[in-house]
Short mmCIF file of C-alpha atoms in Angstrom, two decimals:
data_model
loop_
_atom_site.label_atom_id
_atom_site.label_comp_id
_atom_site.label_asym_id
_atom_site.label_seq_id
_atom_site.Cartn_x
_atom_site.Cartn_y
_atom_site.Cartn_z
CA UNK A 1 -10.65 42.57 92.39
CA UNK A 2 -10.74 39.06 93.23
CA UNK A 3 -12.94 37.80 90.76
CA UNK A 4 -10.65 39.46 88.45
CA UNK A 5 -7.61 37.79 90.05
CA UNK A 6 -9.45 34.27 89.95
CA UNK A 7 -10.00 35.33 86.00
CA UNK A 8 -6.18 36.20 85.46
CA UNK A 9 -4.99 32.78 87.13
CA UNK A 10 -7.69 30.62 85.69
CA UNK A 11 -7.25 32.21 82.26
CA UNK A 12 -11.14 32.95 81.61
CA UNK A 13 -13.58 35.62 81.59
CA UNK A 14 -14.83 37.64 85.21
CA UNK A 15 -17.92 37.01 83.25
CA UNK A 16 -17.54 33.24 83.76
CA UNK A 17 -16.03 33.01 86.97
CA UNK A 18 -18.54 34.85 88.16
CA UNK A 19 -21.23 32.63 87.21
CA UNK A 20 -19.40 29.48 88.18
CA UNK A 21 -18.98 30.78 91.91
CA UNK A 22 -22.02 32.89 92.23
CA UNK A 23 -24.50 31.37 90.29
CA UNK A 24 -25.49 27.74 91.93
CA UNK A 25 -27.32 26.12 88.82
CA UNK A 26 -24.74 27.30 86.65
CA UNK A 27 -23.02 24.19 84.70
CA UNK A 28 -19.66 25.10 83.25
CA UNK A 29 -19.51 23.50 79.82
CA UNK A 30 -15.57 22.68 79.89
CA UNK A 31 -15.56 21.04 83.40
CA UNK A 32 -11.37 21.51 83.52
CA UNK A 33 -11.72 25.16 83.69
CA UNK A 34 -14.57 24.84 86.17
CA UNK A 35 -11.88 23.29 88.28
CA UNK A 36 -8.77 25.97 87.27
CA UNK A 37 -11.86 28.47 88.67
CA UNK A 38 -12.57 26.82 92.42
CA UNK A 39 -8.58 25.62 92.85
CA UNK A 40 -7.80 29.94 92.12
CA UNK A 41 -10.71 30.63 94.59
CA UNK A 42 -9.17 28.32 97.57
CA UNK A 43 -5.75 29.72 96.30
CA UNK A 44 -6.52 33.10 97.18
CA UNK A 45 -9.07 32.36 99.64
CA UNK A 46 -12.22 34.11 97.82
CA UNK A 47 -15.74 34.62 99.75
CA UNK A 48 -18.40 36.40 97.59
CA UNK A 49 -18.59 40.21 98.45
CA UNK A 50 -21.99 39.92 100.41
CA UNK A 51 -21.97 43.65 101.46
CA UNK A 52 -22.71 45.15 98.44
CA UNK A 53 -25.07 42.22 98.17
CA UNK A 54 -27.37 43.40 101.09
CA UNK A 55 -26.87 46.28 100.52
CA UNK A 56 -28.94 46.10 97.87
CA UNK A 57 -31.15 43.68 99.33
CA UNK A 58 -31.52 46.01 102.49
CA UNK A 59 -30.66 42.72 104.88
CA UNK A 60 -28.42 43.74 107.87
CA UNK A 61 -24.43 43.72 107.72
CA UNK A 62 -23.93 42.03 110.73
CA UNK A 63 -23.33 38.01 109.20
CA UNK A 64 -20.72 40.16 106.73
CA UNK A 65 -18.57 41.65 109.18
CA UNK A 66 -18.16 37.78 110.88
CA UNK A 67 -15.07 35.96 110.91
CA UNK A 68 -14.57 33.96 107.37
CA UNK A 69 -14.57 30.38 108.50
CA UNK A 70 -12.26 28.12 107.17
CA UNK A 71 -12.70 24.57 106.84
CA UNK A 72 -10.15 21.67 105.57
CA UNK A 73 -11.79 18.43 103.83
CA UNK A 74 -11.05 14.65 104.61
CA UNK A 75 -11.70 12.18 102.02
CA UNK A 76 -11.32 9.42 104.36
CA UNK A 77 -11.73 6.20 102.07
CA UNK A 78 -9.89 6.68 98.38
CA UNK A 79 -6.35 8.30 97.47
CA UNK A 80 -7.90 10.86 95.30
CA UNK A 81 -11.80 11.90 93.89
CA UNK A 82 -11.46 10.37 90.60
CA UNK A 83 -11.92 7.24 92.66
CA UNK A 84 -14.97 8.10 94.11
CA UNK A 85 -17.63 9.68 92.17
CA UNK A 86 -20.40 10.51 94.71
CA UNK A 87 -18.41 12.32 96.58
CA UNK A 88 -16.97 13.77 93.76
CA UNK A 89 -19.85 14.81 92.99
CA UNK A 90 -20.58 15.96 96.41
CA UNK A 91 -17.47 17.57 96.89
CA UNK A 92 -18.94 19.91 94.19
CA UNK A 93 -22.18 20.89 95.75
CA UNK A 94 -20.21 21.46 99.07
CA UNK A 95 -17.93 24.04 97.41
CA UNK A 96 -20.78 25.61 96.56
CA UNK A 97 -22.41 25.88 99.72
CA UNK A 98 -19.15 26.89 101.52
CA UNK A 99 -19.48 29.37 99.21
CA UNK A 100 -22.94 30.80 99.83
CA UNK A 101 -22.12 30.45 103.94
CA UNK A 102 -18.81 32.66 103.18
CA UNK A 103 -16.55 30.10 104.18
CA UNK A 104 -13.81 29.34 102.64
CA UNK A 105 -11.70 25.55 101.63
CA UNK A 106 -8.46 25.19 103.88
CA UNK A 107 -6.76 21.55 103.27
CA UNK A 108 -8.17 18.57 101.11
CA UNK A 109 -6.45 15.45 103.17
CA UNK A 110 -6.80 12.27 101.94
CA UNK A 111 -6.37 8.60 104.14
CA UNK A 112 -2.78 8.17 102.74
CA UNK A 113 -2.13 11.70 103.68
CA UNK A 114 -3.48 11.37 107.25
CA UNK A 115 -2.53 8.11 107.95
CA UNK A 116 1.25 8.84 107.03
CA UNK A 117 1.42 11.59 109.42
CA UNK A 118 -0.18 9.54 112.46
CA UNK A 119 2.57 6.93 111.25
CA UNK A 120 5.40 9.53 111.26
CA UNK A 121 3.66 11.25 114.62
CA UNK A 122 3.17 14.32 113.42
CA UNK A 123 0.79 16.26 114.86
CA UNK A 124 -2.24 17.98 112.58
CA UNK A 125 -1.22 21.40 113.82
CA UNK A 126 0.34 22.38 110.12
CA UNK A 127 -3.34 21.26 108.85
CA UNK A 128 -5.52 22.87 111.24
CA UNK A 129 -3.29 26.18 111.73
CA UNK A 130 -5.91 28.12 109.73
CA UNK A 131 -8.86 25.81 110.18
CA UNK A 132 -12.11 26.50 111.96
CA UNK A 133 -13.63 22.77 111.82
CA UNK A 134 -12.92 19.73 109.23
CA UNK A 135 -15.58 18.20 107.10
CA UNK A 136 -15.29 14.05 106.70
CA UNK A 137 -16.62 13.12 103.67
CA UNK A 138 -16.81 8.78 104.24
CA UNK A 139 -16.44 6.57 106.72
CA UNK A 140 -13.57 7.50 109.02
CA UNK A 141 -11.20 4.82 109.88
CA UNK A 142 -11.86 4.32 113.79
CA UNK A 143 -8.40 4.47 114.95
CA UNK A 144 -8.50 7.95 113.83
CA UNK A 145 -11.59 8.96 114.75
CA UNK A 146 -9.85 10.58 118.41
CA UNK A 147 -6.46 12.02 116.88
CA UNK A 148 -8.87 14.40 114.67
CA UNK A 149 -10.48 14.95 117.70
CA UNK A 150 -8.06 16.04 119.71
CA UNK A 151 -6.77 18.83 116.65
CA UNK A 152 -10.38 19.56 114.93
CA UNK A 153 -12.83 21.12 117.75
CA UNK A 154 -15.55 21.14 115.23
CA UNK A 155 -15.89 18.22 113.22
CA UNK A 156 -18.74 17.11 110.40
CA UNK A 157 -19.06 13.65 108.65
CA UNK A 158 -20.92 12.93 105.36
CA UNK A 159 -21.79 9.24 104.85
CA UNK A 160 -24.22 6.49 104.21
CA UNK A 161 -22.65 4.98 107.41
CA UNK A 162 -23.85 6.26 110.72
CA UNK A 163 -21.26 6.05 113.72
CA UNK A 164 -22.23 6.08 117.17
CA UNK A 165 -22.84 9.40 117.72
CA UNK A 166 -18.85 10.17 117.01
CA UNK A 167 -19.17 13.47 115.57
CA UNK A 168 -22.03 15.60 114.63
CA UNK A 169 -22.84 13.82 110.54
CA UNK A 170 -25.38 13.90 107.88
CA UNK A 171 -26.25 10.50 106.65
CA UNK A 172 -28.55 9.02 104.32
CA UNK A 173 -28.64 5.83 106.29
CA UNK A 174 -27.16 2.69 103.76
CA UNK A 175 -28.90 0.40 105.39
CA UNK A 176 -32.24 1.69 104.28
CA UNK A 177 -30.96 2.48 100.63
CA UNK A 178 -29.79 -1.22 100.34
CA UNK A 179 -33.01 -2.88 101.16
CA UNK A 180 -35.05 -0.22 99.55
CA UNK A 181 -32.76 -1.87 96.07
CA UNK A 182 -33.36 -5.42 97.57
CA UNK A 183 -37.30 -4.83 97.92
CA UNK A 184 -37.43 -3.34 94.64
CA UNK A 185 -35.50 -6.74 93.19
CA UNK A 186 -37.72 -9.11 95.17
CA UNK A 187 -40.58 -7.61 94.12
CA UNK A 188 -39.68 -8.16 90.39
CA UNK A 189 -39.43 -12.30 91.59
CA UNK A 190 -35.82 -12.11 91.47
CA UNK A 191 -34.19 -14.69 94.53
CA UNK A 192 -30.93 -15.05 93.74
CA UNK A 193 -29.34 -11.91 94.01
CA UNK A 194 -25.74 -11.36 93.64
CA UNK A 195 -23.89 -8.13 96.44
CA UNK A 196 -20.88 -6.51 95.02
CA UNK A 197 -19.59 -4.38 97.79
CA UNK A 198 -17.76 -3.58 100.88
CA UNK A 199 -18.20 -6.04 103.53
CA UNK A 200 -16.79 -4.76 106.28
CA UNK A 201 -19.11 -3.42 108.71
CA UNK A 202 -20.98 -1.96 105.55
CA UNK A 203 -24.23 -0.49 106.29
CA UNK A 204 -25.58 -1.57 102.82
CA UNK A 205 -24.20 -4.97 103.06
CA UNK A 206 -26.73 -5.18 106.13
CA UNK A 207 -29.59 -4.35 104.10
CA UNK A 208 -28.63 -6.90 101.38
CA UNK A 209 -28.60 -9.82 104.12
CA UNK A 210 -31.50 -8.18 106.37
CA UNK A 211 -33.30 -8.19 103.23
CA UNK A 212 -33.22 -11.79 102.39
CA UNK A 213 -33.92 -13.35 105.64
CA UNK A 214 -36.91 -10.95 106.05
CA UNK A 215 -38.40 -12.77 102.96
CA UNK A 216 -37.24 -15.85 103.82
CA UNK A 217 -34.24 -15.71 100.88
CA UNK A 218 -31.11 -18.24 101.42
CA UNK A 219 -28.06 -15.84 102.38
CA UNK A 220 -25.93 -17.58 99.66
CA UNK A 221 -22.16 -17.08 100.28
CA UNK A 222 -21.26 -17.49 96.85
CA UNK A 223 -23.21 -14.51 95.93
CA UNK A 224 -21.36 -12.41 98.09
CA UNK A 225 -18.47 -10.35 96.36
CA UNK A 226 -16.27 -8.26 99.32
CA UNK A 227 -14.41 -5.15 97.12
CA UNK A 228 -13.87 -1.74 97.33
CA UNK A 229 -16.30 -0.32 94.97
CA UNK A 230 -14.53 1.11 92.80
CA UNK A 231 -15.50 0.79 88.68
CA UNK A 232 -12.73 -1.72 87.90
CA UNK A 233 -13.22 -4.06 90.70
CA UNK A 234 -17.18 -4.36 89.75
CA UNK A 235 -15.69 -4.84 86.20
CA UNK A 236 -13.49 -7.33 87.54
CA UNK A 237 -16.05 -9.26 89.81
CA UNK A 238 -18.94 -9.55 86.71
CA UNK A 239 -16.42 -11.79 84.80
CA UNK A 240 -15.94 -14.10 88.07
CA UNK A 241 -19.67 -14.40 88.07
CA UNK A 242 -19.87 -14.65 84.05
CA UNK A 243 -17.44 -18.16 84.49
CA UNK A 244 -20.23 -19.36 86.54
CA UNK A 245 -22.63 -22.44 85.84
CA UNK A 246 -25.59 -21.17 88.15
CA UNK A 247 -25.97 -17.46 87.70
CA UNK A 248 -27.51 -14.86 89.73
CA UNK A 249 -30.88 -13.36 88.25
CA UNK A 250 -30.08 -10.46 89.55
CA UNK A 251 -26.83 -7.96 90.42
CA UNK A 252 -26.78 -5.42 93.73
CA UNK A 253 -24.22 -3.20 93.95
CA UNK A 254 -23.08 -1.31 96.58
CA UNK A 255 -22.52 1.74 94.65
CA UNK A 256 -22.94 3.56 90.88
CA UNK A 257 -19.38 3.17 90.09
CA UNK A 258 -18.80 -0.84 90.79
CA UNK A 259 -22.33 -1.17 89.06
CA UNK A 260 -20.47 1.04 85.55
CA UNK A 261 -17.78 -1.53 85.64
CA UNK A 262 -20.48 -4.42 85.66
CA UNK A 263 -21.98 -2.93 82.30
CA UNK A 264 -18.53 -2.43 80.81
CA UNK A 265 -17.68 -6.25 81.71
CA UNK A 266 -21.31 -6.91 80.25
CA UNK A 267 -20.20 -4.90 77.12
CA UNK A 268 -17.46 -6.90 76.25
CA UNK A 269 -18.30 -10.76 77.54
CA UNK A 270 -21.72 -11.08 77.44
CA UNK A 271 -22.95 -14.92 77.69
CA UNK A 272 -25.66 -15.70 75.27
CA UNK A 273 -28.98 -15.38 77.06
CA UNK A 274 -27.77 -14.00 80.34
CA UNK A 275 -29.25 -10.10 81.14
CA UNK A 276 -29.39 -9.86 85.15
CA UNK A 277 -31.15 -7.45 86.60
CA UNK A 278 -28.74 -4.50 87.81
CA UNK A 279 -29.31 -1.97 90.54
CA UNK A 280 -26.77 0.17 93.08
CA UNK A 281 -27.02 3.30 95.10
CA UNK A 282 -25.98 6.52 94.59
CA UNK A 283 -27.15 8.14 91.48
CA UNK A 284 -24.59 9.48 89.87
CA UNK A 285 -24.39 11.76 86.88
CA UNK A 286 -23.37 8.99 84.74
CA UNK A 287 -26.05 6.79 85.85
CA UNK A 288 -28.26 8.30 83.17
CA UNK A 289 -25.67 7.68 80.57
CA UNK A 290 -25.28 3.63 80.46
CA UNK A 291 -27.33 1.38 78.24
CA UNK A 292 -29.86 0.89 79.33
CA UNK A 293 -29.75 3.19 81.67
CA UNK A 294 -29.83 2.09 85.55
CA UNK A 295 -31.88 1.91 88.03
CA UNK A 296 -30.19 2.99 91.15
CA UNK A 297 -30.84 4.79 94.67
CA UNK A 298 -30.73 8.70 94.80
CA UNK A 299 -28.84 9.87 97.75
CA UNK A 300 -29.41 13.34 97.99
CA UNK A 301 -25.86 15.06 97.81
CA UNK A 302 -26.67 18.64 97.82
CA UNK A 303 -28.80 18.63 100.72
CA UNK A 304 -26.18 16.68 102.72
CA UNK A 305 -23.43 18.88 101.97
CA UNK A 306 -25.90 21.92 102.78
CA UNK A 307 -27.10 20.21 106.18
CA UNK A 308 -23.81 19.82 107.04
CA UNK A 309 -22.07 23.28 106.61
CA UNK A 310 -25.21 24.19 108.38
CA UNK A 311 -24.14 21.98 111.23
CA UNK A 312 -20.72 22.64 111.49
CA UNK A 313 -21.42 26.15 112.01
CA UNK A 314 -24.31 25.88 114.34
CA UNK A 315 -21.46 24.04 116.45
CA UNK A 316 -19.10 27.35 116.18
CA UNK A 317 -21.68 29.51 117.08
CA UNK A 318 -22.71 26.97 120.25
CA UNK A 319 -25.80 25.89 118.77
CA UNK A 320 -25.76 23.04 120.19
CA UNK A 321 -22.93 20.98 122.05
CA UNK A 322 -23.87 17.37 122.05
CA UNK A 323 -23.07 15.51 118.98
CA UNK A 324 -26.09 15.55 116.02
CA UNK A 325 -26.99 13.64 113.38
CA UNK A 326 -29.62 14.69 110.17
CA UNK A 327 -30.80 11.67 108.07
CA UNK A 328 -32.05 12.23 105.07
CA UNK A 329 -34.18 10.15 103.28
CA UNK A 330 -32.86 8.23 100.01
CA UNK A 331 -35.52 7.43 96.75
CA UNK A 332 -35.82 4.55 94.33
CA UNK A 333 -35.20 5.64 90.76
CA UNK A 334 -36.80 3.12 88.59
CA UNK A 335 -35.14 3.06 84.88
CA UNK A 336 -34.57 0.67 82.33
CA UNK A 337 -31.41 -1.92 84.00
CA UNK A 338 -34.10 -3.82 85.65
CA UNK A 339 -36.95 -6.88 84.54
CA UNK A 340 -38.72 -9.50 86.16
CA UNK A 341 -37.04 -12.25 86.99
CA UNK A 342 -36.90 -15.21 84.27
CA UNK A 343 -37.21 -18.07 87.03
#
């Protein structure tokens, strides 16, 4: 019945809802219905129906007849997704695996939400009513790292950013990414290397200055861009650089999306001559898509978000009490956006 009821409010097939919630390597053609499918299954809180499941399989009933957890989601950096496409991205493998662990979504906050409510003190107890834990997907703000504490028992992060043993997180540590890029860049002769990026306390900003001194590489100011990676800000910060007289060889940036707007500035103002070498972190679905296509970082998203509903519920069950991190490790994904240097 409530794959049926997910159908009627969706306006699909069972046929198709079924596959997009039971079937993990399904990929929904027509990506708007795929979300009309998962915003009916928080509506009505759907969790597969594992009994008849092992029933067939012959595995015990016992996880089935458990309490569905229910978990509410922080983005903790951007107003909405659309703004931030690995976890966008993320966000969709961790449906999936809330899924498969027969939990269910409760609230998706975002920092304007949050932050308004500390400003208006309000407590989170209309949030976390229904909620068994909360899942931060970013860098929490620090001045809000102990309110959620005090109204989430259970708490997860997901980031390239590690804090200091905060919370229980998965990270794929930033640091590392960034001067696995800068190696790779250095290694093609390239020395003067522009950062697009976050600045503030910015794990992969680390790795972009650790990198040069460990090679004995001038930490040029000038090549430092501070934004908020986000596509129109990298688009934004290639035409400062393109009004340059000395230009960088090559471009790092902090993510896929501030290293998209670089290729649409690129598009559009190209100076005569000039084709820097561009790499970022993340890999990104649309990372395969640009011309030519770019060589970036692979953070792996769905094993983080399946680490850390894994976590979270090792925590409910008392697991463990003492706050844990998992690091996974990120990979170089050589392509086509990146040549030896000219000088």
């Amino acid at each position: 019945m409530s794959l049926k009821e997910i159908a009627r409010i969706a306006g699909t097939s069972v046929s198709t809802v079924s596959r997009v919630l039971n079937q993990p390597d399904y990929k929904c053609k027509n990506p708007e219905l795929e979300s009309r499918i998962w915003a009916a299954a928080q509506e009505i809180r759907y969790t597969p129906n594992t009994a008849a499941q092992t029933l067939k399989s012959g595995i015990s009933l016992a996880r089935t007849e458990e309490k569905t957890m229910t978990f509410d989601i922080f983005l903790t950096r951007f107003p909405s997704l659309s703004q931030d496409l690995f976890f966008s991205e993320l966000f969709e493998f961790l449906k999936k695996e809330l899924l498969r662990q027969q939990c269910v979504i409760g609230k998706f906050l975002t920092l304007p939400e949050v932050t308004s409510m500390l400003n208006e003190k309000s407590s989170f107890s209309a949030t976390d009513k229904h909620a068994d834990g909360i899942i931060l997907l970013g860098k929490c703000p620090s001045e809000l790292i102990s309110p959620l504490q005090n109204h989430y028992h259970n708490i997860v992060g997901i980031d390239r950013n590690p804090t200091d043993f905060a919370y229980d997180e998965v990270i794929c540590n930033g640091t590392n990414a960034a001067i696995t890029a800068m190696n790779y860049l250095i290694s093609l002769g390239h020395k003067k290397i522009a950062y697009i990026g976050d600045c503030s306390y910015e794990a992969r900003y680390i790795g972009y200055y650790q990198s040069l001194i460990s090679h004995s590489l001038p930490l040029d100011y000038s090549n430092i861009y501070p934004t908020s990676q986000t596509r129109e800000e990298g688009m934004k910060t290639m035409e400062l650089i393109l009004q340059r007289d000395s230009l960088p060889t090559a471009i790092f940036c902090a993510n896929d999306s501030t290293a998209l707007g670089v290729f649409d500035c690129l598009r559009h103002r190209r100076k005569k001559g000039y084709v820097p070498s561009i790499i970022s972190i993340d890999n990104i679905r649309e990372s395969e898509q640009t011309k030519p296509m770019l060589t970036t970082i692979d953070i792996p998203k769905e094993e983080m978000a399946h680490h850390a509903v894994k976590l979270l519920l090792d925590r409910i069950h008392n697991g463990h009490n003492s706050a844990a991190r998992i690091e996974l490790p990120c990979k170089l994904l050589v392509r086509e956006s990146c040549s030896i240097s000219p000088h």
